PDB file of C-alpha atoms (C1' of nucleotides) in Angstrom:
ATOM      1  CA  UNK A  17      21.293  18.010 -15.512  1.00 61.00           C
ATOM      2  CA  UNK A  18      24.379  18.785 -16.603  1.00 69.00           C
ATOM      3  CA  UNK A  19      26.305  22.065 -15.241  1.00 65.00           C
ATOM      4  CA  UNK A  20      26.323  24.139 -18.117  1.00 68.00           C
ATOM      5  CA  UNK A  21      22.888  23.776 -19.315  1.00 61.00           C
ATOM      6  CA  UNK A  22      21.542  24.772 -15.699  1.00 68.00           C
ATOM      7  CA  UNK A  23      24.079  28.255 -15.604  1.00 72.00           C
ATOM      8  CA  UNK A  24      22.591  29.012 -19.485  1.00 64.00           C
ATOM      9  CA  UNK A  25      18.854  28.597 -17.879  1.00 59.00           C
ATOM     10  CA  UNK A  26      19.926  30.059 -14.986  1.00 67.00           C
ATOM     11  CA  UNK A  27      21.377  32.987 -16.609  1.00 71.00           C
ATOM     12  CA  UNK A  28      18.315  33.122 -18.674  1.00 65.00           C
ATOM     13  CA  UNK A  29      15.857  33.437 -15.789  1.00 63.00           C
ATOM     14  CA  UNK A  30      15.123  29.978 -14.490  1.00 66.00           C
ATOM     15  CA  UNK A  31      15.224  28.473 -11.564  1.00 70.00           C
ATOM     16  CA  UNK A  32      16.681  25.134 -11.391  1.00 74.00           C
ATOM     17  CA  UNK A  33      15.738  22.402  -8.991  1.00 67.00           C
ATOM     18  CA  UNK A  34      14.189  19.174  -8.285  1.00 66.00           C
ATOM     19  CA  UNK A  35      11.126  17.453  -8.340  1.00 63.00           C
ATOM     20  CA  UNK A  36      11.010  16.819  -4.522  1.00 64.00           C
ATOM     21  CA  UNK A  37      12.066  21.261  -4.527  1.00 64.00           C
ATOM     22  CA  UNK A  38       9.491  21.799  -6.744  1.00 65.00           C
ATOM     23  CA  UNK A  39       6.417  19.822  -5.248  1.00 60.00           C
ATOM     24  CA  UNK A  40       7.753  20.381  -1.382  1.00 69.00           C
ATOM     25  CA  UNK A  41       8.312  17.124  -0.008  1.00 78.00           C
ATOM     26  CA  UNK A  42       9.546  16.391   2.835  1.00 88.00           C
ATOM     27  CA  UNK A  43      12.023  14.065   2.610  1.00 91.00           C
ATOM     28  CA  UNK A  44       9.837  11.092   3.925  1.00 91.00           C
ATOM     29  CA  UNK A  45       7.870  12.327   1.013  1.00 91.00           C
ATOM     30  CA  UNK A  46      10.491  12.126  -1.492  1.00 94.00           C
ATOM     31  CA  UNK A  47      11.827   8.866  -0.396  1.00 96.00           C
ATOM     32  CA  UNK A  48       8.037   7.669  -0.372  1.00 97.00           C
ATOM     33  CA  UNK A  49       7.878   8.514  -3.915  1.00 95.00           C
ATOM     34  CA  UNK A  50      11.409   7.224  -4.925  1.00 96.00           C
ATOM     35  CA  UNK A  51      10.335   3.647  -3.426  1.00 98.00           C
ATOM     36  CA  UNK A  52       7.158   4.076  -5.715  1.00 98.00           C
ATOM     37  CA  UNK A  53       8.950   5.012  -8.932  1.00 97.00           C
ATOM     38  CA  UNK A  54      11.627   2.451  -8.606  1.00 98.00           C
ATOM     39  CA  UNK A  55       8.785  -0.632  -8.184  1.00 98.00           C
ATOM     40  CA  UNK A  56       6.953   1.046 -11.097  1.00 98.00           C
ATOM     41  CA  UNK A  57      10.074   0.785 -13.475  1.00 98.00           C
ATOM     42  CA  UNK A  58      10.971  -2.721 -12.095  1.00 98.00           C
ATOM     43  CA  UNK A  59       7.995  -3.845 -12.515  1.00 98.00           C
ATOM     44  CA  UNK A  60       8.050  -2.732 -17.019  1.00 98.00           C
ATOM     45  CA  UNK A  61      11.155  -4.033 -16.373  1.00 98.00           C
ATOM     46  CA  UNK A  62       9.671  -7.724 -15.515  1.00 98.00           C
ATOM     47  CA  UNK A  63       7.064  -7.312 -18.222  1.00 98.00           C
ATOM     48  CA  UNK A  64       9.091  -6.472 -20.966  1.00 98.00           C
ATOM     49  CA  UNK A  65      11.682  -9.081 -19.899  1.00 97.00           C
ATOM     50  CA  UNK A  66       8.754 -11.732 -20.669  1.00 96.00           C
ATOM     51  CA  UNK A  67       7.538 -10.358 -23.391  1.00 97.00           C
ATOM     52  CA  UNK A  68       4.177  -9.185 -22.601  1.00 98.00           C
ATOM     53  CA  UNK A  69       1.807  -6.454 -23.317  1.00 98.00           C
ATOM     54  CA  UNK A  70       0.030  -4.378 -20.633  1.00 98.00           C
ATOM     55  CA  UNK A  71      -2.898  -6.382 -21.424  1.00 98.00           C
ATOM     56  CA  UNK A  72      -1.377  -9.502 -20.927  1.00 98.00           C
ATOM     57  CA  UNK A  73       0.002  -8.691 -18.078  1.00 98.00           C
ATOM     58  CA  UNK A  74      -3.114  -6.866 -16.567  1.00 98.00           C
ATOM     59  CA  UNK A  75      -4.626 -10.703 -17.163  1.00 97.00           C
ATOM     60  CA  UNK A  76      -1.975 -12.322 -15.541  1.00 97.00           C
ATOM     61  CA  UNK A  77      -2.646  -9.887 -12.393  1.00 97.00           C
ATOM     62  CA  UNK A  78      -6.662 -10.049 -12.612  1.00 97.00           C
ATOM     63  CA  UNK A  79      -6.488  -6.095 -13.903  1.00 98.00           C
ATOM     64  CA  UNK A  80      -6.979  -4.058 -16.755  1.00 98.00           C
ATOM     65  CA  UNK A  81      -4.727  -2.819 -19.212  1.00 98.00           C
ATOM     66  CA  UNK A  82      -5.170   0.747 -18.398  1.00 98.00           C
ATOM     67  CA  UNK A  83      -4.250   0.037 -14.002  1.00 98.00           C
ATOM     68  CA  UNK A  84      -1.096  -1.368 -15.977  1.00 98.00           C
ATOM     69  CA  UNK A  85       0.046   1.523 -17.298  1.00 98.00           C
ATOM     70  CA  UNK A  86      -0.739   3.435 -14.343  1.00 98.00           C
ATOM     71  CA  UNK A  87       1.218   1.092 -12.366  1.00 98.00           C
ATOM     72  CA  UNK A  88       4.655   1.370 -14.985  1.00 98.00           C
ATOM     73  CA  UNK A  89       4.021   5.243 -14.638  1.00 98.00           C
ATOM     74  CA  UNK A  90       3.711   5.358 -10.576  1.00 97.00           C
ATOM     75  CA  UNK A  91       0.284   7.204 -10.927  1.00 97.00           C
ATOM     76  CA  UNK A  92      -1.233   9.047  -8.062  1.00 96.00           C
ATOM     77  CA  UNK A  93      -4.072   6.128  -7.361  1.00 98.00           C
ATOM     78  CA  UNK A  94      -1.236   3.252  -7.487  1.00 98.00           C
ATOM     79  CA  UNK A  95      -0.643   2.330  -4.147  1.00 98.00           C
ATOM     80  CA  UNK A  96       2.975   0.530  -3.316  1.00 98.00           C
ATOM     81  CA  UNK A  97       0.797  -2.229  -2.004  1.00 98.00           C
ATOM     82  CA  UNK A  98      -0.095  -3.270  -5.673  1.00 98.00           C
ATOM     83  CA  UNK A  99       2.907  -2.895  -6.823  1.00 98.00           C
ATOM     84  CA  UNK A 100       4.565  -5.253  -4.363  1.00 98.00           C
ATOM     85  CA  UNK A 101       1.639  -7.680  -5.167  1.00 98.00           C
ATOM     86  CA  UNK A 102       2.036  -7.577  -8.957  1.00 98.00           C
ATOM     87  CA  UNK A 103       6.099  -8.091  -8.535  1.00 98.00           C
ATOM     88  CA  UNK A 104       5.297 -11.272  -6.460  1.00 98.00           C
ATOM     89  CA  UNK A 105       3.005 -12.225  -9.177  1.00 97.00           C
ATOM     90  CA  UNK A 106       5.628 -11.458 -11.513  1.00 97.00           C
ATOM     91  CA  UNK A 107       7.711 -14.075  -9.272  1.00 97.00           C
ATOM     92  CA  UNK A 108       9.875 -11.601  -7.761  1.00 98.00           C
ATOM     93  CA  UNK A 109      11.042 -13.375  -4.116  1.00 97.00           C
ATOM     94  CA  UNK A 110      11.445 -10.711  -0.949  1.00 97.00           C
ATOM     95  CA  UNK A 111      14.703 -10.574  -1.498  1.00 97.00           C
ATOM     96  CA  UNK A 112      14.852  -8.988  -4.847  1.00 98.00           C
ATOM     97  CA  UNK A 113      12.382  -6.707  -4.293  1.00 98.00           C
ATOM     98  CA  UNK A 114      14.226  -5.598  -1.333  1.00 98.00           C
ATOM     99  CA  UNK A 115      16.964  -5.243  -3.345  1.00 98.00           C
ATOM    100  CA  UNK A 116      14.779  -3.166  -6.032  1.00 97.00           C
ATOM    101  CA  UNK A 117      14.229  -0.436  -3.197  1.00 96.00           C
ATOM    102  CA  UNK A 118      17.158  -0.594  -1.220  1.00 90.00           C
TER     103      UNK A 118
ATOM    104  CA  UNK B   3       6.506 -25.599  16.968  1.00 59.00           C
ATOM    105  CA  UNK B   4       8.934 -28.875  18.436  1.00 65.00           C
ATOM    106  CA  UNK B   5       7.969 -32.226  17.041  1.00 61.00           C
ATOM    107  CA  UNK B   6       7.355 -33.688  20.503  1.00 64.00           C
ATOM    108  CA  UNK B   7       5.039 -31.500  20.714  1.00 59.00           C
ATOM    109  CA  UNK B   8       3.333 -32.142  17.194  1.00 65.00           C
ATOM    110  CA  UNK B   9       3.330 -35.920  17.510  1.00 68.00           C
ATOM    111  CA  UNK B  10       1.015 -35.016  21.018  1.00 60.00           C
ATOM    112  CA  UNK B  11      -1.014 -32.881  18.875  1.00 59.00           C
ATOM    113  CA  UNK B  12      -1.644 -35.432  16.324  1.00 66.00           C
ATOM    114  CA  UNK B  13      -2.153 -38.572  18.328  1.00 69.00           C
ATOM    115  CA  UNK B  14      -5.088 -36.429  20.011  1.00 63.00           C
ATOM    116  CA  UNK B  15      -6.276 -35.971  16.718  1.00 61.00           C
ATOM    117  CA  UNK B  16      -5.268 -32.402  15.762  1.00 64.00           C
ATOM    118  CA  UNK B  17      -4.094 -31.785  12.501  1.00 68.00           C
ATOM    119  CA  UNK B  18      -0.678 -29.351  12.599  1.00 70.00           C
ATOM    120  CA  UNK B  19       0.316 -26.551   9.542  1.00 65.00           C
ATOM    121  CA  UNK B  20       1.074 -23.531   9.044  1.00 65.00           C
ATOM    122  CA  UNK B  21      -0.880 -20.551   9.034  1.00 62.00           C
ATOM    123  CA  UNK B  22      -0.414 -20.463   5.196  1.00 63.00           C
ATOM    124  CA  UNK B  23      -1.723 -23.717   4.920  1.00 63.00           C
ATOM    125  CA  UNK B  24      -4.340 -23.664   6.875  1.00 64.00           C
ATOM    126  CA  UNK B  25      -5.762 -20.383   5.437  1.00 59.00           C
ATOM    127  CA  UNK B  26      -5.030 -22.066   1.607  1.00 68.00           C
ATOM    128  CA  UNK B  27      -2.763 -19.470   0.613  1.00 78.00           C
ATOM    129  CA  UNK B  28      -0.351 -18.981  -2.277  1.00 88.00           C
ATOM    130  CA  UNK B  29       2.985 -18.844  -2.082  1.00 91.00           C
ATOM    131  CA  UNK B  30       2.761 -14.755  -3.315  1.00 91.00           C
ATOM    132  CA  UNK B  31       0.053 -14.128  -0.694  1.00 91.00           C
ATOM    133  CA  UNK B  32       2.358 -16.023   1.933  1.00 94.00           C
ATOM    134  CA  UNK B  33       5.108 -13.301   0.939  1.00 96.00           C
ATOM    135  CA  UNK B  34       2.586 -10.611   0.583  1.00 96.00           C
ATOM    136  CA  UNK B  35       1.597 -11.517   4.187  1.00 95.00           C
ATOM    137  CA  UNK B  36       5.005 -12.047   5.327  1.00 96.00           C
ATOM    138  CA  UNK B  37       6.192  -8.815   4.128  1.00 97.00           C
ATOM    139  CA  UNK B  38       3.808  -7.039   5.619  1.00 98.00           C
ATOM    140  CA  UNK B  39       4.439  -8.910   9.205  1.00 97.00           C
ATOM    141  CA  UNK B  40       8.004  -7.745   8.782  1.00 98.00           C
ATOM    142  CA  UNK B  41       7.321  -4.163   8.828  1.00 98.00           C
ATOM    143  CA  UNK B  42       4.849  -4.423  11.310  1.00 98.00           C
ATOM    144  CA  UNK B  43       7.191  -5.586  13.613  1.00 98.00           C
ATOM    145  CA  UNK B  44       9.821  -3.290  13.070  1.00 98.00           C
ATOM    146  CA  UNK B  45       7.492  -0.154  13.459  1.00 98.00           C
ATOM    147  CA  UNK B  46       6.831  -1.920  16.872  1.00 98.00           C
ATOM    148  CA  UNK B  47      10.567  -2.762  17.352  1.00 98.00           C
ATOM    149  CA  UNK B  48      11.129   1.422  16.527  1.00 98.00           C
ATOM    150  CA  UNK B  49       8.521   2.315  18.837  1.00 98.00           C
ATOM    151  CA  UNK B  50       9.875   1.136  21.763  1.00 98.00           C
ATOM    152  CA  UNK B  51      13.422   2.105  21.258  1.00 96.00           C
ATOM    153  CA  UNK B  52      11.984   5.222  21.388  1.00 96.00           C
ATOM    154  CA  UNK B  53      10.481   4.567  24.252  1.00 97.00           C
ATOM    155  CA  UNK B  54       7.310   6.020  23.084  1.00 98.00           C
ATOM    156  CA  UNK B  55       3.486   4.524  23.737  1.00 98.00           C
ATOM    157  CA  UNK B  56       1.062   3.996  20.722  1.00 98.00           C
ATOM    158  CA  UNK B  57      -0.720   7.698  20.934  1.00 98.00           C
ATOM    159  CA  UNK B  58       2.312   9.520  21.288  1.00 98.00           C
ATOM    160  CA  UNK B  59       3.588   7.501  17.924  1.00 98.00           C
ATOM    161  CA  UNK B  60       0.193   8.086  16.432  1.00 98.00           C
ATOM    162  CA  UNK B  61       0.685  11.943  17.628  1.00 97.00           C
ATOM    163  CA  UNK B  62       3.319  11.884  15.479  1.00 97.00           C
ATOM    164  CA  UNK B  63       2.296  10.254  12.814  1.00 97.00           C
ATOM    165  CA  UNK B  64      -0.977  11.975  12.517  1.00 97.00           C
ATOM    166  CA  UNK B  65      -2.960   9.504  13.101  1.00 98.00           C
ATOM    167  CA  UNK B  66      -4.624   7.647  16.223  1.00 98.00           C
ATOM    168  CA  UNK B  67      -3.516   4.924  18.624  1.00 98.00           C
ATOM    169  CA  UNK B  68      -5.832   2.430  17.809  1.00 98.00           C
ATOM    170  CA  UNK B  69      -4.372   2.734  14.438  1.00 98.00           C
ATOM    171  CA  UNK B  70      -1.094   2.502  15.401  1.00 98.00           C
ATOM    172  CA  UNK B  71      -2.390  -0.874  17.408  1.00 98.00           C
ATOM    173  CA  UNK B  72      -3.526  -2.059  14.291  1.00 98.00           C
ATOM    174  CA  UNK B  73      -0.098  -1.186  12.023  1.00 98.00           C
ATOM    175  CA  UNK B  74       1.658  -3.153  14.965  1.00 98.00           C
ATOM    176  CA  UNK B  75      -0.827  -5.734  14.677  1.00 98.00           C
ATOM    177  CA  UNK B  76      -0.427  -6.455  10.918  1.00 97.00           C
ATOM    178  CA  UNK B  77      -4.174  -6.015  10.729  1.00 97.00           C
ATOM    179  CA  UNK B  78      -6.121  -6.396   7.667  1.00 96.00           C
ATOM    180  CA  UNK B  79      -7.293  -2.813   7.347  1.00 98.00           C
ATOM    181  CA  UNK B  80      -3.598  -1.666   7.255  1.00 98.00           C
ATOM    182  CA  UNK B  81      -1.884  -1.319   4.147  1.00 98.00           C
ATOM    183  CA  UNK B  82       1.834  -1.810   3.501  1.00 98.00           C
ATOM    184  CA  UNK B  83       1.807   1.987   2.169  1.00 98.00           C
ATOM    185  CA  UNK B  84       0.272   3.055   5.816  1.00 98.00           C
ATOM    186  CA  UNK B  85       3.505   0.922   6.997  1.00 98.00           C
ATOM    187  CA  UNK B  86       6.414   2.219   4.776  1.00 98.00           C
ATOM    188  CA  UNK B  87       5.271   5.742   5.550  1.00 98.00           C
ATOM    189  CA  UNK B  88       5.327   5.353   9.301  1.00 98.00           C
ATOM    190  CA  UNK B  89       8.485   3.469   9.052  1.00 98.00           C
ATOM    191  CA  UNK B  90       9.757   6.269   7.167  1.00 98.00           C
ATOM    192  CA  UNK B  91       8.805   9.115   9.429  1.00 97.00           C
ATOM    193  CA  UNK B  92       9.870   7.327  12.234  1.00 97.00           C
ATOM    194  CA  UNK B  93      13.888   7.887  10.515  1.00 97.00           C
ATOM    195  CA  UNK B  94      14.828   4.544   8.867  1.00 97.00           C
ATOM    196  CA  UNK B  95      15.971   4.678   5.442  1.00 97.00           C
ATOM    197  CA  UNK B  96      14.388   2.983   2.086  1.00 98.00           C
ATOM    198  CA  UNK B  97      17.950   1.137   2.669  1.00 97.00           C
ATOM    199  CA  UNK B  98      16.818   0.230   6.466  1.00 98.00           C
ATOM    200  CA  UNK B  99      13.508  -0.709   5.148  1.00 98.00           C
ATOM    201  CA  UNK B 100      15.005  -2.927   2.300  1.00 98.00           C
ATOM    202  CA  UNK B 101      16.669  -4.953   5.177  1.00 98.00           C
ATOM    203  CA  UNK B 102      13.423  -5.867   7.282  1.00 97.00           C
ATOM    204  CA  UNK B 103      11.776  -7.363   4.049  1.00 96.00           C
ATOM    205  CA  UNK B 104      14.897  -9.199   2.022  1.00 90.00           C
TER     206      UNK B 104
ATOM    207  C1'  DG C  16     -10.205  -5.689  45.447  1.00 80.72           C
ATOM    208  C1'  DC C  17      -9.658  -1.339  42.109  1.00 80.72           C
ATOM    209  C1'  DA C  18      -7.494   2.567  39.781  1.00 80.72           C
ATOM    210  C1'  DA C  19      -4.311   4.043  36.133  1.00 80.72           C
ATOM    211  C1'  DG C  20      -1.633   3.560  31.991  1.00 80.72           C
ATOM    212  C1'  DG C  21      -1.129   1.216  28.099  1.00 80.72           C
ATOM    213  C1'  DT C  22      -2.839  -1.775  24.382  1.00 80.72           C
ATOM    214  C1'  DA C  23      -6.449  -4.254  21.507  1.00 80.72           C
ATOM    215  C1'  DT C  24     -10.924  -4.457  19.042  1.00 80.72           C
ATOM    216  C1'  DG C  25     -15.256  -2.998  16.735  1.00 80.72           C
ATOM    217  C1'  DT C  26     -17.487   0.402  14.145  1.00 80.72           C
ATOM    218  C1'  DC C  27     -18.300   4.705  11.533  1.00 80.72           C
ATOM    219  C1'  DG C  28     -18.047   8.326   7.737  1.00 80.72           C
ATOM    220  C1'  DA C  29     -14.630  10.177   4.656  1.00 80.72           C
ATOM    221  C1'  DA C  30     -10.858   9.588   1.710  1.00 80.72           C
ATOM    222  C1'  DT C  31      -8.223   6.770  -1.205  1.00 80.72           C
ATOM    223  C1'  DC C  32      -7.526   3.098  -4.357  1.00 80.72           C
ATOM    224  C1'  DA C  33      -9.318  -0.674  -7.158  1.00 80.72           C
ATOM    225  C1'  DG C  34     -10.845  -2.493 -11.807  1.00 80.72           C
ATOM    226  C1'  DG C  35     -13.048  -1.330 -15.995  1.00 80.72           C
ATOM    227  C1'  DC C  36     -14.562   1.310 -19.913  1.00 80.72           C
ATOM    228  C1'  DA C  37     -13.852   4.743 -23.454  1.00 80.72           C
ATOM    229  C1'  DT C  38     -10.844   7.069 -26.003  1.00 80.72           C
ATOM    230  C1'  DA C  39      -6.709   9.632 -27.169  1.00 80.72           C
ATOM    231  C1'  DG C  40      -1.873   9.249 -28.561  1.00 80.72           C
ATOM    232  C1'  DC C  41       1.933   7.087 -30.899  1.00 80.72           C
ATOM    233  C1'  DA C  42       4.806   4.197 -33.804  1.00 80.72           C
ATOM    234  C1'  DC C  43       5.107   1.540 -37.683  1.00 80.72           C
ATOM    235  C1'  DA C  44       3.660  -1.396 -41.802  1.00 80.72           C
ATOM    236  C1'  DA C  45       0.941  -1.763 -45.756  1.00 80.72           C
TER     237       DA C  45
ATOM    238  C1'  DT D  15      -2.889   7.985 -45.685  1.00 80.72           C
ATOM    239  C1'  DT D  16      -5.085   4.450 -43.270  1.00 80.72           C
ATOM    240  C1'  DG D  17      -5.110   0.635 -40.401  1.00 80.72           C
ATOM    241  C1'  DT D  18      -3.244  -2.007 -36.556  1.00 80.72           C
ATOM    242  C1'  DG D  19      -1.155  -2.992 -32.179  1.00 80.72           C
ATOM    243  C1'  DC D  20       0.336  -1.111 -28.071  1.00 80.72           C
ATOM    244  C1'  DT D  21       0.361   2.440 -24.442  1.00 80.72           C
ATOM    245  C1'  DA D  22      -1.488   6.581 -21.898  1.00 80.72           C
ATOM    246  C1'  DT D  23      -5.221   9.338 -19.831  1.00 80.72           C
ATOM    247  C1'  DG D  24      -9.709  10.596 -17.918  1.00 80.72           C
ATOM    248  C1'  DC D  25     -13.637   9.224 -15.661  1.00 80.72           C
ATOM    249  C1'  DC D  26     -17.045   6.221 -13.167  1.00 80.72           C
ATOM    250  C1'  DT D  27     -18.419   3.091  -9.457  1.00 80.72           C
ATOM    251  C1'  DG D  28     -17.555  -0.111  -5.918  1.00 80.72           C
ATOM    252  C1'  DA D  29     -14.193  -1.835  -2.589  1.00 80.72           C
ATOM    253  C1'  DT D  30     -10.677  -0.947   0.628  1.00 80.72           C
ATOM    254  C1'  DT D  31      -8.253   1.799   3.870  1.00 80.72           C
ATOM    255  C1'  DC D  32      -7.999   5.881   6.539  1.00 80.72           C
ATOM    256  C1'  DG D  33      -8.396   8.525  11.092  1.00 80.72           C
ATOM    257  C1'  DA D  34     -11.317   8.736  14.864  1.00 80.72           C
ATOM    258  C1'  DC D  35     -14.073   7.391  18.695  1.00 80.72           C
ATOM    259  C1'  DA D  36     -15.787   4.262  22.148  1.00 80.72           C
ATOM    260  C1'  DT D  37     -14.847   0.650  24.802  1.00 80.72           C
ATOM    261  C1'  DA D  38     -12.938  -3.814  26.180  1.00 80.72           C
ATOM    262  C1'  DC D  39      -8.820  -5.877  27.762  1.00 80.72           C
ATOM    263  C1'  DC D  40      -4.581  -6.524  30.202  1.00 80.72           C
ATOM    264  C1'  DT D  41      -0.767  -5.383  33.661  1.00 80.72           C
ATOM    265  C1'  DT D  42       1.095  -3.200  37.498  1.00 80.72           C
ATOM    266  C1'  DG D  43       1.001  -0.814  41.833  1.00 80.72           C
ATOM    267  C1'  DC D  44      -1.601   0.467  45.564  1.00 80.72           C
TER     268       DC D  44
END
DNA sequence: GCAAGGTATGTCGAATCAGGCATAGCACAA
DNA sequence: TTGTGCTATGCCTGATTCGACATACCTTGC
């Protein structure tokens, strides 16, 4: 956010803050949930850069369209483990997707 | 394992692979698998610099020593997520982390 | 031998996560 | 507008993973 929009909302009553402020995570937490957004958007990334649809991706991976989306939006009942399996199914090596959350 | 070795092996009758092989797994599984023996390892590897046992890591994870034997283990019921997040309470960094799986 | 400290293994009930279905939303062409 | 293709969201049910407990299995020192 840039520096004078936060001093109008501030002046204006808000508080101004992050996500990690907002929801109180520790910072295990936060970096937790950074790894887990960053895999999410690599992995739209990966689709897009084929060309596919959720759906034919969620056939590539043996899943349904709708555990795509929830993948590319880091939902609450996507574990990291899935992710990391659908970006080696996506032929991502190690090594990039080290790269993706390093 | 050192080909003198492997030619005894095989004269006897033995045939000699990998584990990946033998347990007819693809290449994304064999990463999957790998990754996953990575972190295990480092947890371990963390651990003991420490100079802690498995309960008083578990202690401070929150969880119990036999658990912690099975996150060191690589066991089956242990999931990568169960992994990051110890690795990640235990101090390293997503950027620490990248460099045990690239 | 055996006792103690640490680690591994098997099992359980509870919590989480999986795939799948239905449907809502959204953008765009006809 | 309506229809069409794609994506997002909510819920259900079964599978997987969780922490926990009990207990077996080493080592090491007595």
């Amino acid at each position: 956010m840039d520096p004078a929009k936060q001093r109008r909302l501030e002046a204006a009553g808000w508080r101004v803050g992050t996500a990690a402020e907002f929801l109180k995570l520790s910072p295990e937490e936060s970096a937790y949930v950074e790894m887990k957004f960053l895999l999410s958007r690599r992995l739209r990334d990966a689709r897009l850069k084929e060309g596919l649809t959720q759906a034919e991706l969620a056939e590539r991976l043996g899943s349904s369209q709708s555990r795509v989306a929830k993948m590319e939006a880091g939902d609450r009942s996507v574990s990291i483990d899935l992710l990391l399996r659908a970006l080696l199914q996506m032929g991502l090596s190690p090594r990039q997707i080290a790269r993706v959350i390093g």
